[in-house]
Amino acid sequence: MDLKKMNNHYDIIITGGGCAGLSLAYKISKQQKLNNLKVLIIEKEEKKKNDRTWCFWTTENLVFNEVISKSWGKLQFSSGYFDKTFDIKPFQYHKIEAKDFYPFVKGEISKNKNNHLLQDTVHSIDCENGIYQVKTGQKTYTSKLVFNSILDIKNLKSSLKKNQTLLNQHFKGWKIKTENICFDSNSFQMFDFDIPQNKEVRFVYILPESSTKALIEFTIFSKKPLIDNEYDHFLKKYISKKLNIDSYIVEEVEKGEIPMTDFKFRRIEKNGVHNIGIKGGMSKASSGYTFYNIQKDSSKIAESLCLNKILNPYQVERYTIPERFRIYDSMILDIMENKGEYISKVFSTLFQKNSIHKILKFLNNKTSFLEDLKIMSSVPSYPFIKAFLKKKLL
Ligand SMILES: Cc1cc2nc3c(=O)[nH]c(=O)nc-3n(C[C@H](O)[C@H](O)[C@H](O)COP(=O)(O)OP(=O)(O)OC[C@H]3O[C@@H](n4cnc5c(N)ncnc54)[C@H](O)[C@@H]3O)c2cc1C
C-alpha cells in the first residue's frame, strides 16, 4: 500500500495546535527543505480567543517579532522587605497576546498548501508497524511521525511519584483602563509579594501597556484554585488600596492555570510519539515560564528534521532546562508547597544580593555552575538542603 497516495496520510501529524503545536508547524514551514512535507495540525478549539498573554525575556531577536505588542527594559520587584526597579538592558521583557499570535501563525502556516489545520478532537494515538494512527471523532489519520502537545492533567496526577510535587499556578487578571495617568509604561512589575501570603506563594504581576492601561494579575502557587469572586475581590481591593486608583474600567479578563511540577515528562513515549510543549517538559517547574523554551525547542526540531535526525532527550535538555536546573526547581517547588510564605523572603534576598542580569540568566537556565553556586550561596540554604534531602534528588 502506498501511504503517500492516501489522502489521510501525512508526513507529520501535530496533535494540539496551541503554542507548541503552532510554533512547531510555523518553524517547519519556514524551512525550505521541509516545504514538500505534508503536515497536519489537529486542534479541538477555534483558537480565536485572547486566552493567553505570553511574556518572556531575551537578548536575542526572536522570530515572532511581528506579534510582540510591547517590550519593557525595566523590571520592578517589591516585597515589603525589598523594593527596587531594575534596568534589565540588554534584556527585554516581551509580550505576545494570543489574539495576535494565533491568526499570525495560522496565516503563515496556511501559505504552504501542504499544511492542513484541522479543527477536531483527538481521541487516541496508536502505533502499528511503525505507522501512527491518530483517531478523531470523524476519521483516522496516519503518519510515521507524531508530535503531541495534548496534556492530560488527570493522567499527570496519577503518574506522579511519591517524591514529586504538583502545584497549580492559578491567576486572574484584569486589563484596566484608568481615567488618570497611573502607570509607568517603561517598567513592568514582575513580583509584588507585599500582600498577605496565606501560607502560600502569592503575588501581583503588572504589565502596563501605557500610562493609563495595564494588566493586573493576582497569582497564587498552591494546590487548588480560588473561587472566581475571591480573585475579583482581591483585585478590586489591590487596585484601590495599593495602587490608589478609583476610576477605571475593566476592558478584558485573563484567567489561567499552569501546572508546576518536577514530574519527569517523557520527550519520547514508549511508542515513539514525540511530546512537545508542557507535555514535552518545556515548562520551568518553579515559575511556569514555557514560551521561550517552546521557541528554542521548535526551532531545533525543525533544524533537525532538515538533517533527517531526531533529537534525543539529553540534547533537548541541554538547550532548554538542563538537569541541574530541574534539581533546583524541584527544591524550590518543595518549599513552595510546604512553606510558601518563605518564598517572598528567598526572592527578596535573591534580588537584593545579585545583579539583575545574573538573576534573569539564572531564571532562564543559562548560568554556569559556578554562577549558580554564587547565586545559591546568597540565599538562606537551610530550606534548600532540607528539600534536597527530603526529595532524595541525587
Ligand atoms: C493564561 C496563561 C498565560 C500564560 N502566560 C505565560 C507567559 O507569560 N510566559 C510563559 O512562558 N508561559 C506562559 N504560560 C504557560 C505556557 O506558555 C502556555 O500554557 C502555553 O500555551 C503552553 O503551550 P502548549 O502548546 O504546551 O499548550 P497549549 O497552548 O495549551 O496547547 C495545547 C493545545 O491542545 C489542544 N487540545 C487539548 N486536547 C485536545 C484534543 N483532545 N484534541 C485536539 N486538541 C486538543 C488545546 O485546545 C490546546 O490548544 C501561560 C499559560 C496560561 C494558561
PDB file of N, CA, C and O in Angstrom, residues 315-361:
ATOM      1  N   GLN A 315      19.858  15.885  24.450  1.00  0.00           N
ATOM      2  CA  GLN A 315      20.154  17.082  23.619  1.00  0.00           C
ATOM      3  C   GLN A 315      19.107  18.159  23.907  1.00  0.00           C
ATOM      4  O   GLN A 315      19.423  19.332  24.053  1.00  0.00           O
ATOM      5  N   VAL A 316      17.866  17.728  24.009  1.00  0.00           N
ATOM      6  CA  VAL A 316      16.772  18.681  24.246  1.00  0.00           C
ATOM      7  C   VAL A 316      16.966  19.399  25.582  1.00  0.00           C
ATOM      8  O   VAL A 316      16.836  20.618  25.680  1.00  0.00           O
ATOM      9  N   GLU A 317      17.321  18.606  26.606  1.00  0.00           N
ATOM     10  CA  GLU A 317      17.527  19.185  27.943  1.00  0.00           C
ATOM     11  C   GLU A 317      18.601  20.263  27.921  1.00  0.00           C
ATOM     12  O   GLU A 317      18.479  21.285  28.578  1.00  0.00           O
ATOM     13  N   ARG A 318      19.656  19.999  27.150  1.00  0.00           N
ATOM     14  CA  ARG A 318      20.787  20.929  27.145  1.00  0.00           C
ATOM     15  C   ARG A 318      20.409  22.323  26.675  1.00  0.00           C
ATOM     16  O   ARG A 318      20.865  23.311  27.206  1.00  0.00           O
ATOM     17  N   TYR A 319      19.547  22.424  25.639  1.00  0.00           N
ATOM     18  CA  TYR A 319      19.207  23.771  25.164  1.00  0.00           C
ATOM     19  C   TYR A 319      17.930  24.326  25.810  1.00  0.00           C
ATOM     20  O   TYR A 319      17.538  25.447  25.538  1.00  0.00           O
ATOM     21  N   THR A 320      17.257  23.514  26.644  1.00  0.00           N
ATOM     22  CA  THR A 320      16.059  24.043  27.326  1.00  0.00           C
ATOM     23  C   THR A 320      16.310  24.112  28.838  1.00  0.00           C
ATOM     24  O   THR A 320      16.745  25.140  29.336  1.00  0.00           O
ATOM     25  N   ILE A 321      16.054  23.004  29.545  1.00  0.00           N
ATOM     26  CA  ILE A 321      16.242  23.028  31.002  1.00  0.00           C
ATOM     27  C   ILE A 321      17.193  21.902  31.411  1.00  0.00           C
ATOM     28  O   ILE A 321      16.767  20.748  31.592  1.00  0.00           O
ATOM     29  N   PRO A 322      18.498  22.198  31.543  1.00  0.00           N
ATOM     30  CA  PRO A 322      19.445  21.155  31.929  1.00  0.00           C
ATOM     31  C   PRO A 322      19.091  20.539  33.294  1.00  0.00           C
ATOM     32  O   PRO A 322      18.473  21.193  34.133  1.00  0.00           O
ATOM     33  N   GLU A 323      19.526  19.297  33.474  1.00  0.00           N
ATOM     34  CA  GLU A 323      19.142  18.513  34.661  1.00  0.00           C
ATOM     35  C   GLU A 323      19.378  19.263  35.979  1.00  0.00           C
ATOM     36  O   GLU A 323      18.555  19.237  36.878  1.00  0.00           O
ATOM     37  N   ARG A 324      20.504  19.983  36.104  1.00  0.00           N
ATOM     38  CA  ARG A 324      20.765  20.618  37.406  1.00  0.00           C
ATOM     39  C   ARG A 324      19.724  21.693  37.706  1.00  0.00           C
ATOM     40  O   ARG A 324      19.333  21.897  38.855  1.00  0.00           O
ATOM     41  N   PHE A 325      19.197  22.351  36.669  1.00  0.00           N
ATOM     42  CA  PHE A 325      18.154  23.352  36.920  1.00  0.00           C
ATOM     43  C   PHE A 325      16.854  22.665  37.337  1.00  0.00           C
ATOM     44  O   PHE A 325      16.078  23.200  38.112  1.00  0.00           O
ATOM     45  N   ARG A 326      16.638  21.449  36.831  1.00  0.00           N
ATOM     46  CA  ARG A 326      15.450  20.699  37.246  1.00  0.00           C
ATOM     47  C   ARG A 326      15.561  20.333  38.730  1.00  0.00           C
ATOM     48  O   ARG A 326      14.564  20.302  39.443  1.00  0.00           O
ATOM     49  N   ILE A 327      16.796  20.080  39.182  1.00  0.00           N
ATOM     50  CA  ILE A 327      17.001  19.774  40.613  1.00  0.00           C
ATOM     51  C   ILE A 327      16.724  21.029  41.453  1.00  0.00           C
ATOM     52  O   ILE A 327      16.018  20.976  42.460  1.00  0.00           O
ATOM     53  N   TYR A 328      17.233  22.192  41.019  1.00  0.00           N
ATOM     54  CA  TYR A 328      16.971  23.430  41.772  1.00  0.00           C
ATOM     55  C   TYR A 328      15.455  23.687  41.834  1.00  0.00           C
ATOM     56  O   TYR A 328      14.913  24.041  42.882  1.00  0.00           O
ATOM     57  N   ASP A 329      14.800  23.515  40.671  1.00  0.00           N
ATOM     58  CA  ASP A 329      13.351  23.778  40.615  1.00  0.00           C
ATOM     59  C   ASP A 329      12.591  22.849  41.546  1.00  0.00           C
ATOM     60  O   ASP A 329      11.607  23.240  42.174  1.00  0.00           O
ATOM     61  N   SER A 330      13.066  21.622  41.625  1.00  0.00           N
ATOM     62  CA  SER A 330      12.413  20.635  42.462  1.00  0.00           C
ATOM     63  C   SER A 330      12.489  21.055  43.945  1.00  0.00           C
ATOM     64  O   SER A 330      11.507  20.930  44.694  1.00  0.00           O
ATOM     65  N   MET A 331      13.651  21.592  44.332  1.00  0.00           N
ATOM     66  CA  MET A 331      13.807  22.056  45.728  1.00  0.00           C
ATOM     67  C   MET A 331      12.879  23.250  45.975  1.00  0.00           C
ATOM     68  O   MET A 331      12.198  23.320  47.007  1.00  0.00           O
ATOM     69  N   ILE A 332      12.861  24.180  45.025  1.00  0.00           N
ATOM     70  CA  ILE A 332      12.015  25.375  45.210  1.00  0.00           C
ATOM     71  C   ILE A 332      10.542  24.973  45.281  1.00  0.00           C
ATOM     72  O   ILE A 332       9.783  25.483  46.110  1.00  0.00           O
ATOM     73  N   LEU A 333      10.153  24.020  44.439  1.00  0.00           N
ATOM     74  CA  LEU A 333       8.756  23.559  44.463  1.00  0.00           C
ATOM     75  C   LEU A 333       8.375  23.010  45.834  1.00  0.00           C
ATOM     76  O   LEU A 333       7.279  23.253  46.326  1.00  0.00           O
ATOM     77  N   ASP A 334       9.320  22.259  46.419  1.00  0.00           N
ATOM     78  CA  ASP A 334       9.041  21.676  47.735  1.00  0.00           C
ATOM     79  C   ASP A 334       8.828  22.783  48.773  1.00  0.00           C
ATOM     80  O   ASP A 334       7.911  22.711  49.596  1.00  0.00           O
ATOM     81  N   ILE A 335       9.661  23.834  48.694  1.00  0.00           N
ATOM     82  CA  ILE A 335       9.498  24.953  49.642  1.00  0.00           C
ATOM     83  C   ILE A 335       8.177  25.665  49.353  1.00  0.00           C
ATOM     84  O   ILE A 335       7.439  26.034  50.273  1.00  0.00           O
ATOM     85  N   MET A 336       7.873  25.835  48.071  1.00  0.00           N
ATOM     86  CA  MET A 336       6.608  26.496  47.703  1.00  0.00           C
ATOM     87  C   MET A 336       5.416  25.733  48.266  1.00  0.00           C
ATOM     88  O   MET A 336       4.434  26.312  48.720  1.00  0.00           O
ATOM     89  N   GLU A 337       5.510  24.416  48.230  1.00  0.00           N
ATOM     90  CA  GLU A 337       4.382  23.608  48.693  1.00  0.00           C
ATOM     91  C   GLU A 337       4.260  23.619  50.220  1.00  0.00           C
ATOM     92  O   GLU A 337       3.170  23.744  50.771  1.00  0.00           O
ATOM     93  N   ASN A 338       5.408  23.542  50.901  1.00  0.00           N
ATOM     94  CA  ASN A 338       5.349  23.345  52.353  1.00  0.00           C
ATOM     95  C   ASN A 338       5.582  24.591  53.186  1.00  0.00           C
ATOM     96  O   ASN A 338       5.244  24.622  54.362  1.00  0.00           O
ATOM     97  N   LYS A 339       6.217  25.591  52.583  1.00  0.00           N
ATOM     98  CA  LYS A 339       6.479  26.822  53.333  1.00  0.00           C
ATOM     99  C   LYS A 339       6.383  27.999  52.373  1.00  0.00           C
ATOM    100  O   LYS A 339       7.326  28.794  52.205  1.00  0.00           O
ATOM    101  N   GLY A 340       5.230  28.064  51.688  1.00  0.00           N
ATOM    102  CA  GLY A 340       5.034  29.025  50.622  1.00  0.00           C
ATOM    103  C   GLY A 340       5.383  30.457  50.989  1.00  0.00           C
ATOM    104  O   GLY A 340       5.998  31.194  50.212  1.00  0.00           O
ATOM    105  N   GLU A 341       5.023  30.843  52.222  1.00  0.00           N
ATOM    106  CA  GLU A 341       5.226  32.233  52.646  1.00  0.00           C
ATOM    107  C   GLU A 341       6.720  32.589  52.703  1.00  0.00           C
ATOM    108  O   GLU A 341       7.077  33.768  52.722  1.00  0.00           O
ATOM    109  N   TYR A 342       7.587  31.574  52.710  1.00  0.00           N
ATOM    110  CA  TYR A 342       9.027  31.798  52.795  1.00  0.00           C
ATOM    111  C   TYR A 342       9.610  32.303  51.457  1.00  0.00           C
ATOM    112  O   TYR A 342      10.661  32.942  51.415  1.00  0.00           O
ATOM    113  N   ILE A 343       8.896  32.031  50.372  1.00  0.00           N
ATOM    114  CA  ILE A 343       9.403  32.334  49.022  1.00  0.00           C
ATOM    115  C   ILE A 343       9.638  33.840  48.821  1.00  0.00           C
ATOM    116  O   ILE A 343      10.604  34.252  48.186  1.00  0.00           O
ATOM    117  N   SER A 344       8.762  34.659  49.382  1.00  0.00           N
ATOM    118  CA  SER A 344       8.945  36.109  49.180  1.00  0.00           C
ATOM    119  C   SER A 344      10.270  36.557  49.805  1.00  0.00           C
ATOM    120  O   SER A 344      10.948  37.427  49.262  1.00  0.00           O
ATOM    121  N   LYS A 345      10.670  35.904  50.921  1.00  0.00           N
ATOM    122  CA  LYS A 345      11.958  36.254  51.553  1.00  0.00           C
ATOM    123  C   LYS A 345      13.115  35.753  50.693  1.00  0.00           C
ATOM    124  O   LYS A 345      14.109  36.446  50.500  1.00  0.00           O
ATOM    125  N   VAL A 346      12.985  34.536  50.179  1.00  0.00           N
ATOM    126  CA  VAL A 346      14.055  33.973  49.335  1.00  0.00           C
ATOM    127  C   VAL A 346      14.247  34.864  48.098  1.00  0.00           C
ATOM    128  O   VAL A 346      15.373  35.232  47.754  1.00  0.00           O
ATOM    129  N   PHE A 347      13.142  35.241  47.469  1.00  0.00           N
ATOM    130  CA  PHE A 347      13.243  36.070  46.263  1.00  0.00           C
ATOM    131  C   PHE A 347      13.766  37.472  46.587  1.00  0.00           C
ATOM    132  O   PHE A 347      14.512  38.054  45.807  1.00  0.00           O
ATOM    133  N   SER A 348      13.372  37.993  47.759  1.00  0.00           N
ATOM    134  CA  SER A 348      13.885  39.321  48.150  1.00  0.00           C
ATOM    135  C   SER A 348      15.398  39.282  48.266  1.00  0.00           C
ATOM    136  O   SER A 348      16.096  40.169  47.762  1.00  0.00           O
ATOM    137  N   THR A 349      15.924  38.232  48.917  1.00  0.00           N
ATOM    138  CA  THR A 349      17.378  38.123  49.084  1.00  0.00           C
ATOM    139  C   THR A 349      18.048  37.927  47.725  1.00  0.00           C
ATOM    140  O   THR A 349      19.094  38.529  47.445  1.00  0.00           O
ATOM    141  N   LEU A 350      17.418  37.099  46.909  1.00  0.00           N
ATOM    142  CA  LEU A 350      17.963  36.845  45.567  1.00  0.00           C
ATOM    143  C   LEU A 350      18.097  38.156  44.782  1.00  0.00           C
ATOM    144  O   LEU A 350      19.157  38.460  44.207  1.00  0.00           O
ATOM    145  N   PHE A 351      17.031  38.959  44.787  1.00  0.00           N
ATOM    146  CA  PHE A 351      17.043  40.210  44.022  1.00  0.00           C
ATOM    147  C   PHE A 351      17.925  41.278  44.673  1.00  0.00           C
ATOM    148  O   PHE A 351      18.443  42.161  43.994  1.00  0.00           O
ATOM    149  N   GLN A 352      18.067  41.187  45.981  1.00  0.00           N
ATOM    150  CA  GLN A 352      18.869  42.183  46.702  1.00  0.00           C
ATOM    151  C   GLN A 352      20.363  41.943  46.518  1.00  0.00           C
ATOM    152  O   GLN A 352      21.141  42.883  46.397  1.00  0.00           O
ATOM    153  N   LYS A 353      20.766  40.676  46.472  1.00  0.00           N
ATOM    154  CA  LYS A 353      22.198  40.371  46.556  1.00  0.00           C
ATOM    155  C   LYS A 353      22.866  40.017  45.232  1.00  0.00           C
ATOM    156  O   LYS A 353      24.063  39.763  45.208  1.00  0.00           O
ATOM    157  N   ASN A 354      22.087  39.929  44.164  1.00  0.00           N
ATOM    158  CA  ASN A 354      22.685  39.540  42.880  1.00  0.00           C
ATOM    159  C   ASN A 354      22.363  40.562  41.808  1.00  0.00           C
ATOM    160  O   ASN A 354      21.371  41.278  41.900  1.00  0.00           O
ATOM    161  N   SER A 355      23.207  40.579  40.769  1.00  0.00           N
ATOM    162  CA  SER A 355      22.906  41.522  39.685  1.00  0.00           C
ATOM    163  C   SER A 355      21.672  41.003  38.935  1.00  0.00           C
ATOM    164  O   SER A 355      21.480  39.785  38.786  1.00  0.00           O
ATOM    165  N   ILE A 356      20.871  41.922  38.437  1.00  0.00           N
ATOM    166  CA  ILE A 356      19.628  41.534  37.763  1.00  0.00           C
ATOM    167  C   ILE A 356      19.920  40.678  36.526  1.00  0.00           C
ATOM    168  O   ILE A 356      19.164  39.757  36.188  1.00  0.00           O
ATOM    169  N   HIS A 357      21.058  40.955  35.886  1.00  0.00           N
ATOM    170  CA  HIS A 357      21.374  40.187  34.670  1.00  0.00           C
ATOM    171  C   HIS A 357      21.659  38.728  35.004  1.00  0.00           C
ATOM    172  O   HIS A 357      21.250  37.819  34.294  1.00  0.00           O
ATOM    173  N   LYS A 358      22.370  38.535  36.150  1.00  0.00           N
ATOM    174  CA  LYS A 358      22.652  37.153  36.592  1.00  0.00           C
ATOM    175  C   LYS A 358      21.342  36.455  36.953  1.00  0.00           C
ATOM    176  O   LYS A 358      21.131  35.293  36.626  1.00  0.00           O
ATOM    177  N   ILE A 359      20.460  37.192  37.626  1.00  0.00           N
ATOM    178  CA  ILE A 359      19.186  36.578  38.050  1.00  0.00           C
ATOM    179  C   ILE A 359      18.382  36.130  36.827  1.00  0.00           C
ATOM    180  O   ILE A 359      17.875  35.012  36.774  1.00  0.00           O
ATOM    181  N   LEU A 360      18.290  37.018  35.834  1.00  0.00           N
ATOM    182  CA  LEU A 360      17.494  36.675  34.649  1.00  0.00           C
ATOM    183  C   LEU A 360      18.122  35.515  33.880  1.00  0.00           C
ATOM    184  O   LEU A 360      17.419  34.647  33.355  1.00  0.00           O
ATOM    185  N   LYS A 361      19.456  35.494  33.860  1.00  0.00           N
ATOM    186  CA  LYS A 361      20.150  34.371  33.216  1.00  0.00           C
ATOM    187  C   LYS A 361      19.854  33.069  33.969  1.00  0.00           C
ATOM    188  O   LYS A 361      19.565  32.036  33.381  1.00  0.00           O
TER     189      LYS A 361
END
